[in-house]
Short mmCIF file of C-alpha atoms and ligand atoms in Angstrom, two decimals:
data_model
loop_
_atom_site.label_atom_id
_atom_site.label_comp_id
_atom_site.label_asym_id
_atom_site.label_seq_id
_atom_site.Cartn_x
_atom_site.Cartn_y
_atom_site.Cartn_z
CA UNK X 1 0.00 0.00 0.00
CA UNK X 2 1.22 3.55 -0.71
CA UNK X 3 2.59 5.03 2.51
CA UNK X 4 1.18 8.16 4.09
CA UNK X 5 1.33 9.34 7.70
CA UNK X 6 -1.83 8.99 9.71
CA UNK X 7 -3.55 12.37 10.03
CA UNK X 8 -4.04 11.73 13.71
CA UNK X 9 -6.25 14.64 14.67
CA UNK X 10 -8.75 14.03 11.89
CA UNK X 11 -8.72 10.29 12.63
CA UNK X 12 -9.40 10.88 16.30
CA UNK X 13 -12.14 13.41 15.62
CA UNK X 14 -13.87 11.32 13.01
CA UNK X 15 -13.88 8.32 15.37
CA UNK X 16 -15.12 10.09 18.48
CA UNK X 17 -16.64 13.55 18.03
CA UNK X 18 -20.16 12.19 17.70
CA UNK X 19 -19.72 9.65 20.49
CA UNK X 20 -18.77 12.00 23.34
CA UNK X 21 -21.11 14.10 25.45
CA UNK X 22 -18.95 17.26 25.13
CA UNK X 23 -17.07 17.71 21.90
CA UNK X 24 -14.64 20.55 22.56
CA UNK X 25 -12.37 19.41 19.73
CA UNK X 26 -14.27 21.47 17.14
CA UNK X 27 -12.54 24.60 15.86
CA UNK X 28 -15.44 26.46 14.25
CA UNK X 29 -18.51 28.28 15.53
CA UNK X 30 -22.18 27.28 15.79
CA UNK X 31 -23.01 26.59 12.15
CA UNK X 32 -25.30 28.93 10.24
CA UNK X 33 -28.53 27.66 8.73
CA UNK X 34 -29.50 28.26 5.13
CA UNK X 35 -32.42 30.36 6.30
CA UNK X 36 -30.15 32.53 8.46
CA UNK X 37 -27.84 33.13 5.52
CA UNK X 38 -30.36 33.54 2.75
CA UNK X 39 -33.44 34.85 4.58
CA UNK X 40 -36.46 35.02 2.28
CA UNK X 41 -34.25 33.97 -0.66
CA UNK X 42 -33.78 30.53 0.88
CA UNK X 43 -36.78 29.27 -1.09
CA UNK X 44 -35.08 30.19 -4.36
CA UNK X 45 -32.54 27.51 -3.57
CA UNK X 46 -35.26 24.91 -4.01
CA UNK X 47 -35.37 25.87 -7.67
CA UNK X 48 -31.61 25.60 -8.18
CA UNK X 49 -30.84 22.96 -10.79
CA UNK X 50 -28.62 20.22 -9.41
CA UNK X 51 -26.54 19.83 -12.54
CA UNK X 52 -22.74 19.84 -12.69
CA UNK X 53 -21.37 23.28 -11.89
CA UNK X 54 -18.28 24.61 -13.67
CA UNK X 55 -15.14 22.81 -12.56
CA UNK X 56 -13.52 25.94 -11.13
CA UNK X 57 -16.82 27.37 -9.79
CA UNK X 58 -19.12 29.96 -11.33
CA UNK X 59 -17.52 33.17 -12.58
CA UNK X 60 -19.78 35.14 -10.24
CA UNK X 61 -18.71 33.07 -7.24
CA UNK X 62 -15.02 33.36 -8.03
CA UNK X 63 -15.39 37.11 -8.48
CA UNK X 64 -17.10 37.33 -5.08
CA UNK X 65 -14.28 35.35 -3.43
CA UNK X 66 -11.71 37.60 -5.16
CA UNK X 67 -13.20 40.69 -3.48
CA UNK X 68 -11.73 39.45 -0.20
CA UNK X 69 -8.17 39.49 -1.60
CA UNK X 70 -6.97 42.93 -2.70
CA UNK X 71 -5.79 42.82 -6.32
CA UNK X 72 -7.29 39.38 -7.06
CA UNK X 73 -9.79 38.72 -9.85
CA UNK X 74 -11.95 35.71 -10.71
CA UNK X 75 -9.08 34.21 -12.71
CA UNK X 76 -6.96 33.96 -9.54
CA UNK X 77 -9.59 31.80 -7.81
CA UNK X 78 -10.72 28.20 -8.06
CA UNK X 79 -13.30 26.53 -5.84
CA UNK X 80 -12.96 23.07 -4.37
CA UNK X 81 -14.34 20.85 -1.63
CA UNK X 82 -13.27 22.31 1.69
CA UNK X 83 -10.05 23.94 2.77
CA UNK X 84 -8.66 20.43 3.02
CA UNK X 85 -9.01 19.77 -0.72
CA UNK X 86 -7.52 23.21 -1.36
CA UNK X 87 -4.40 22.27 0.64
CA UNK X 88 -4.20 18.85 -0.99
CA UNK X 89 -4.40 20.22 -4.53
CA UNK X 90 -1.88 22.98 -3.90
CA UNK X 91 0.75 20.77 -2.27
CA UNK X 92 0.23 18.02 -4.86
CA UNK X 93 0.79 20.60 -7.59
CA UNK X 94 3.85 22.26 -6.09
CA UNK X 95 5.82 19.42 -4.50
CA UNK X 96 7.75 16.64 -6.20
CA UNK X 97 10.18 14.05 -4.86
CA UNK X 98 13.36 15.81 -3.75
CA UNK X 99 11.46 18.91 -2.59
CA UNK X 100 11.16 19.92 1.04
CA UNK X 101 8.29 21.70 2.76
CA UNK X 102 9.01 24.20 5.55
CA UNK X 103 6.02 24.05 7.86
CA UNK X 104 4.90 26.16 10.82
CA UNK X 105 4.12 24.36 14.11
CA UNK X 106 1.97 24.06 16.09
CA UNK X 107 -0.42 23.59 13.19
CA UNK X 108 -3.15 21.61 11.52
CA UNK X 109 -0.95 18.75 10.36
CA UNK X 110 -2.48 18.08 6.94
CA UNK X 111 0.35 20.01 5.24
CA UNK X 112 2.98 18.26 7.33
CA UNK X 113 1.83 14.82 6.14
CA UNK X 114 1.35 15.94 2.54
CA UNK X 115 4.82 17.47 2.48
CA UNK X 116 6.29 14.08 3.37
CA UNK X 117 4.01 12.33 0.90
CA UNK X 118 4.41 14.47 -2.22
CA UNK X 119 7.88 15.83 -1.43
CA UNK X 120 10.80 14.24 0.33
CA UNK X 121 10.59 15.80 3.78
CA UNK X 122 8.86 18.35 5.98
CA UNK X 123 11.00 20.68 8.11
CA UNK X 124 9.30 22.58 10.89
CA UNK X 125 9.68 26.05 12.35
CA UNK X 126 7.88 27.25 15.44
CA UNK X 127 5.75 29.86 16.95
CA UNK X 128 6.94 30.50 20.48
CA UNK X 129 5.47 32.20 23.51
CA UNK X 130 6.93 35.69 23.84
CA UNK X 131 5.37 37.86 26.53
CA UNK X 132 1.66 37.99 25.91
CA UNK X 133 1.72 36.68 22.31
CA UNK X 134 2.90 33.93 20.05
CA UNK X 135 5.84 35.12 17.97
CA UNK X 136 7.43 33.64 14.89
CA UNK X 137 10.72 31.92 15.69
CA UNK X 138 12.81 33.60 13.01
CA UNK X 139 15.94 31.59 13.65
CA UNK X 140 14.01 28.36 13.32
CA UNK X 141 12.46 29.65 10.08
CA UNK X 142 15.91 30.45 8.69
CA UNK X 143 17.10 26.95 9.62
CA UNK X 144 14.06 25.24 8.12
CA UNK X 145 14.29 26.97 4.74
CA UNK X 146 17.13 25.73 2.52
CA UNK X 147 17.89 25.58 -1.20
CA UNK X 148 15.78 22.37 -1.34
CA UNK X 149 12.70 24.07 0.12
CA UNK X 150 9.96 24.38 -2.47
CA UNK X 151 7.15 25.60 -0.23
CA UNK X 152 6.91 27.50 3.05
CA UNK X 153 3.50 26.81 4.57
CA UNK X 154 1.92 28.89 7.31
CA UNK X 155 -1.43 28.82 9.00
CA UNK X 156 -2.43 32.41 9.72
CA UNK X 157 -4.48 33.00 11.85
CA UNK X 158 -2.95 29.93 13.41
CA UNK X 159 -4.63 26.72 14.43
CA UNK X 160 -4.39 25.83 17.36
CA UNK X 161 -3.17 29.04 19.06
CA UNK X 162 -5.34 31.66 17.34
CA UNK X 163 -2.13 33.69 16.85
CA UNK X 164 -1.78 36.18 14.00
CA UNK X 165 1.59 37.15 12.52
CA UNK X 166 2.60 40.82 12.64
CA UNK X 167 3.33 42.68 9.39
CA UNK X 168 7.06 42.37 10.17
CA UNK X 169 6.74 38.60 10.65
CA UNK X 170 4.83 38.24 7.38
CA UNK X 171 7.56 40.18 5.62
CA UNK X 172 10.18 37.92 7.21
CA UNK X 173 8.41 34.81 5.89
CA UNK X 174 8.34 36.34 2.43
CA UNK X 175 11.97 37.38 2.53
CA UNK X 176 13.19 33.96 3.64
CA UNK X 177 11.04 32.18 1.02
CA UNK X 178 12.08 34.54 -1.78
CA UNK X 179 15.74 34.05 -0.96
CA UNK X 180 15.46 30.40 -2.12
CA UNK X 181 12.68 30.88 -4.71
CA UNK X 182 10.13 28.98 -2.60
CA UNK X 183 6.36 29.41 -2.75
CA UNK X 184 4.41 30.60 0.28
CA UNK X 185 1.22 28.69 0.95
CA UNK X 186 -0.90 30.49 3.53
CA UNK X 187 -3.84 28.62 4.98
CA UNK X 188 -6.06 31.53 6.06
CA UNK X 189 -9.23 29.63 6.90
CA UNK X 190 -9.59 31.37 10.32
CA UNK X 191 -9.28 34.88 8.86
CA UNK X 192 -12.39 36.89 9.71
CA UNK X 193 -12.98 35.46 13.21
CA UNK X 194 -11.06 38.17 15.10
CA UNK X 195 -11.61 38.62 18.81
CA UNK X 196 -11.03 42.36 18.90
CA UNK X 197 -11.52 45.39 16.68
CA UNK X 198 -13.12 45.69 13.28
CA UNK X 199 -10.20 44.82 10.99
CA UNK X 200 -9.79 41.32 9.55
CA UNK X 201 -6.35 39.75 9.83
CA UNK X 202 -4.04 40.69 6.97
CA UNK X 203 -3.75 38.29 4.04
CA UNK X 204 -0.55 37.07 2.43
CA UNK X 205 -2.20 37.61 -0.94
CA UNK X 206 -0.51 40.28 -3.06
CA UNK X 207 2.69 40.49 -0.99
CA UNK X 208 4.89 38.46 -3.37
CA UNK X 209 4.59 36.71 -6.73
CA UNK X 210 4.78 33.18 -5.44
CA UNK X 211 1.93 33.27 -2.96
CA UNK X 212 -1.01 30.88 -2.70
CA UNK X 213 -3.84 31.33 -0.21
CA UNK X 214 -6.15 28.50 0.80
CA UNK X 215 -9.37 29.04 2.67
CA UNK X 216 -13.06 28.18 2.75
CA UNK X 217 -16.37 28.55 4.53
CA UNK X 218 -15.74 26.03 7.31
CA UNK X 219 -14.33 28.16 10.13
CA UNK X 220 -14.75 31.95 10.17
CA UNK X 221 -17.89 31.64 8.01
CA UNK X 222 -19.48 28.94 10.14
CA UNK X 223 -20.57 26.64 7.29
CA UNK X 224 -18.38 23.52 7.47
CA UNK X 225 -21.11 21.23 6.22
CA UNK X 226 -21.08 22.89 2.81
CA UNK X 227 -17.54 21.62 2.19
CA UNK X 228 -16.71 24.82 0.38
CA UNK X 229 -13.06 25.74 -0.09
CA UNK X 230 -11.04 27.88 -2.45
CA UNK X 231 -7.54 28.59 -3.67
CA UNK X 232 -6.22 32.02 -4.64
CA UNK X 233 -3.12 31.78 -6.82
CA UNK X 234 -1.51 33.17 -9.97
CA UNK X 235 -3.53 32.05 -13.05
CA UNK X 236 -0.75 29.77 -14.41
CA UNK X 237 -0.73 27.87 -11.13
CA UNK X 238 -4.54 27.76 -11.05
CA UNK X 239 -4.38 25.94 -14.43
CA UNK X 240 -1.97 23.33 -13.02
CA UNK X 241 -4.11 22.86 -9.93
CA UNK X 242 -7.12 22.35 -12.17
CA UNK X 243 -5.34 19.43 -13.91
CA UNK X 244 -5.20 17.70 -10.51
CA UNK X 245 -8.74 18.70 -9.56
CA UNK X 246 -9.87 16.68 -12.61
CA UNK X 247 -8.55 13.63 -10.75
CA UNK X 248 -10.07 14.36 -7.35
CA UNK X 249 -13.59 15.77 -7.21
CA UNK X 250 -13.97 17.49 -10.62
CA UNK X 251 -16.08 20.38 -9.33
CA UNK X 252 -17.43 21.96 -6.15
CA UNK X 253 -20.97 20.90 -5.28
CA UNK X 254 -23.64 22.93 -7.10
CA UNK X 255 -25.14 24.11 -3.81
CA UNK X 256 -21.77 25.12 -2.35
CA UNK X 257 -20.86 27.04 -5.47
CA UNK X 258 -24.07 29.02 -5.26
CA UNK X 259 -23.92 29.67 -1.53
CA UNK X 260 -20.25 30.63 -1.59
CA UNK X 261 -21.16 33.23 -4.21
CA UNK X 262 -23.74 34.71 -1.84
CA UNK X 263 -21.66 34.44 1.35
CA UNK X 264 -18.65 36.22 -0.15
CA UNK X 265 -20.60 39.21 -1.48
CA UNK X 266 -19.07 42.01 0.60
CA UNK X 267 -22.30 43.04 2.34
CA UNK X 268 -23.26 39.44 3.19
CA UNK X 269 -19.70 38.57 4.18
CA UNK X 270 -19.66 41.40 6.71
CA UNK X 271 -22.89 40.14 8.24
CA UNK X 272 -21.69 36.53 8.43
CA UNK X 273 -18.34 37.46 9.95
CA UNK X 274 -20.00 39.83 12.42
CA UNK X 275 -22.08 36.89 13.61
CA UNK X 276 -18.93 34.80 14.11
CA UNK X 277 -17.15 37.59 15.93
CA UNK X 278 -20.18 38.00 18.17
CA UNK X 279 -19.99 34.32 19.10
CA UNK X 280 -16.26 34.16 19.79
CA UNK X 281 -16.28 37.43 21.74
CA UNK X 282 -19.17 36.30 23.92
CA UNK X 283 -17.66 32.87 24.59
CA UNK X 284 -14.00 33.57 25.24
CA UNK X 285 -14.77 35.05 28.71
CA UNK X 286 -16.42 31.72 29.65
CA UNK X 287 -13.16 29.93 28.92
CA UNK X 288 -11.01 32.62 30.54
CA UNK X 289 -13.19 32.68 33.67
CA UNK X 290 -12.98 28.91 34.03
CA UNK X 291 -9.20 28.90 33.52
CA UNK X 292 -8.69 31.72 36.04
CA UNK X 293 -10.74 29.95 38.67
CA UNK X 294 -9.19 26.54 38.13
CA UNK X 295 -5.53 27.54 37.95
CA UNK X 296 -3.41 24.65 36.60
CA UNK X 297 -4.02 25.87 33.02
CA UNK X 298 -2.90 28.97 31.16
CA UNK X 299 -3.20 30.30 27.63
CA UNK X 300 -2.25 33.29 25.55
CA UNK X 301 -5.49 34.85 24.37
CA UNK X 302 -6.25 33.95 20.75
CA UNK X 303 -6.33 36.86 18.29
CA UNK X 304 -8.65 35.09 15.85
CA UNK X 305 -10.59 31.84 15.74
CA UNK X 306 -12.79 29.94 18.16
CA UNK X 307 -9.84 27.98 19.53
CA UNK X 308 -7.47 28.27 22.46
CA UNK X 309 -4.33 26.32 23.19
CA UNK X 310 -4.11 25.56 26.90
CA UNK X 311 -0.89 24.67 28.70
CA UNK X 312 -1.47 22.71 31.92
CA UNK X 313 0.61 21.88 35.01
CA UNK X 314 -0.12 18.30 36.13
CA UNK X 315 2.62 15.87 35.06
CA UNK X 316 0.78 13.83 32.45
CA UNK X 317 1.45 13.55 28.71
CA UNK X 318 -1.04 15.48 26.57
CA UNK X 319 -2.11 12.38 24.71
CA UNK X 320 -2.80 10.52 27.97
CA UNK X 321 -4.72 13.45 29.40
CA UNK X 322 -6.90 13.68 26.28
CA UNK X 323 -7.56 9.95 26.46
CA UNK X 324 -8.55 10.20 30.13
CA UNK X 325 -10.87 13.11 29.40
CA UNK X 326 -12.57 11.12 26.67
CA UNK X 327 -12.90 7.85 28.56
CA UNK X 328 -13.66 9.18 32.05
CA UNK X 329 -15.54 12.38 31.28
CA UNK X 330 -16.77 11.93 27.69
CA UNK X 331 -15.07 15.18 26.63
CA UNK X 332 -13.05 15.42 23.43
CA UNK X 333 -10.06 17.81 23.20
CA UNK X 334 -7.02 17.71 20.90
CA UNK X 335 -3.63 17.04 22.52
CA UNK X 336 -0.54 19.10 21.54
CA UNK X 337 1.18 16.22 19.73
CA UNK X 338 -1.58 16.27 17.14
CA UNK X 339 -0.36 19.77 16.22
CA UNK X 340 3.25 18.65 15.89
CA UNK X 341 4.51 19.68 19.34
CA UNK X 342 5.32 17.55 22.37
CA UNK X 343 4.36 19.58 25.38
CA UNK X 344 1.75 19.63 28.09
CA UNK X 345 -1.00 21.41 26.21
CA UNK X 346 -4.27 20.79 24.43
CA UNK X 347 -6.70 22.71 22.24
CA UNK X 348 -10.28 23.49 23.10
CA UNK X 349 -12.84 25.03 20.80
CA UNK X 350 -15.11 27.68 22.33
CA UNK X 351 -17.35 28.55 19.39
CA UNK X 352 -20.41 26.59 20.47
CA UNK X 353 -23.18 27.07 23.02
CA UNK X 354 -21.70 28.74 26.16
CA UNK X 355 -23.61 26.43 28.52
CA UNK X 356 -22.33 23.35 26.69
CA UNK X 357 -18.82 24.83 26.80
CA UNK X 358 -19.12 25.53 30.54
CA UNK X 359 -20.20 21.96 31.28
CA UNK X 360 -17.46 20.45 29.14
CA UNK X 361 -14.86 22.64 30.84
CA UNK X 362 -16.15 21.69 34.29
CA UNK X 363 -15.49 18.06 33.45
CA UNK X 364 -11.96 18.89 32.29
CA UNK X 365 -11.49 20.71 35.61
CA UNK X 366 -12.49 17.59 37.55
CA UNK X 367 -9.68 15.57 35.97
CA UNK X 368 -7.08 18.30 36.26
CA UNK X 369 -7.91 18.81 39.94
CA UNK X 370 -7.63 15.10 40.58
CA UNK X 371 -4.22 15.11 38.92
CA UNK X 372 -3.03 17.78 41.36
C1 LIG L 1 -6.01 25.23 9.28
C2 LIG L 1 -7.07 24.36 8.67
N1 LIG L 1 -7.11 24.21 7.34
C3 LIG L 1 -8.03 23.44 6.75
C4 LIG L 1 -8.97 22.75 7.48
C5 LIG L 1 -9.97 21.88 6.79
O1 LIG L 1 -11.03 22.64 6.40
P1 LIG L 1 -12.32 22.03 5.68
O2 LIG L 1 -13.20 21.49 6.75
O3 LIG L 1 -12.90 23.21 4.97
O4 LIG L 1 -11.86 20.98 4.73
C6 LIG L 1 -8.96 22.87 8.88
C7 LIG L 1 -9.94 22.12 9.70
O5 LIG L 1 -9.84 22.00 10.89
C8 LIG L 1 -7.99 23.70 9.49
O6 LIG L 1 -7.93 23.85 10.81
#
């Protein structure tokens, strides 16, 4: 059988998320309904023909997506099935045997596994705690990027920490990648779910020639069930990606294509993202209050996303703690190793019902207290 690393987090979630009483492993927000998004127009969807959509998505949809990326047009955009297919198609297109991927950690490890699968190796560089924020470890980035590096992949805003790179850090990533002629692949699926202020996190799009952005409706837009994702890239690369898309899923789903076109219209997008920001801003204090009262855990406040990465004191491996929480308390969290770091930490999602969150956290507290 062809070898590929187990994508442990996805495997764990797909096995257990629906079997536990409190699933705090989810990284999105309470999903939107069609009626909430479309209002009175929801009925029009019943008339939508369920034929094959265009492979790359409707022109109108791609143009709507492009409005979120300064300088992009419809020809820079292709739609696909989820942010995960976007990442798969991009890394499949860019990496060949002999190539190395430089990959930010902690992170959603899809890229890490794909780098090893399509290329020869994945080298990691870290975010590290610096005062009250997560900072890019520049020295580690310099070490990870060599003449063999074909792609530098970042997740910004970051999963699992909710950290956002500063302008200077983004420029540093670009400079280091450009020095060796590498592409930058920025997974920006949490962009738009900011915890403070009105501005969305900056995009990598438009900062250098060799930049690809992957994203979709699953996280900041609160519509993971649509399986809507997209890629923003130079048109020549979009054509190469399309060649691979013909081998995977051919097209987005007709419904996703249509709804993505509506959701990304600037006035609708603002409404959808305002809803998400309302949820994360209301719920973060629940998590912070619990953590403050319990002690034993600490976290740097996320800048964007409905996720927090909690370091804890009791001397137990993250994987073992997560297993205990699942088996003894029926709570699902994601241990640090599933983000590529071995340390005493785990991720919780706080984008769902606050009462549900509170109860799930209480159960985590029971175990942590017992552990001392
Ligand atoms: C950083 C990141 N990229 C991509 C995905 C996958 O997104 P989708 O559900 O749209 O395939 C996830 C899901 O957790 C994610 O965290």
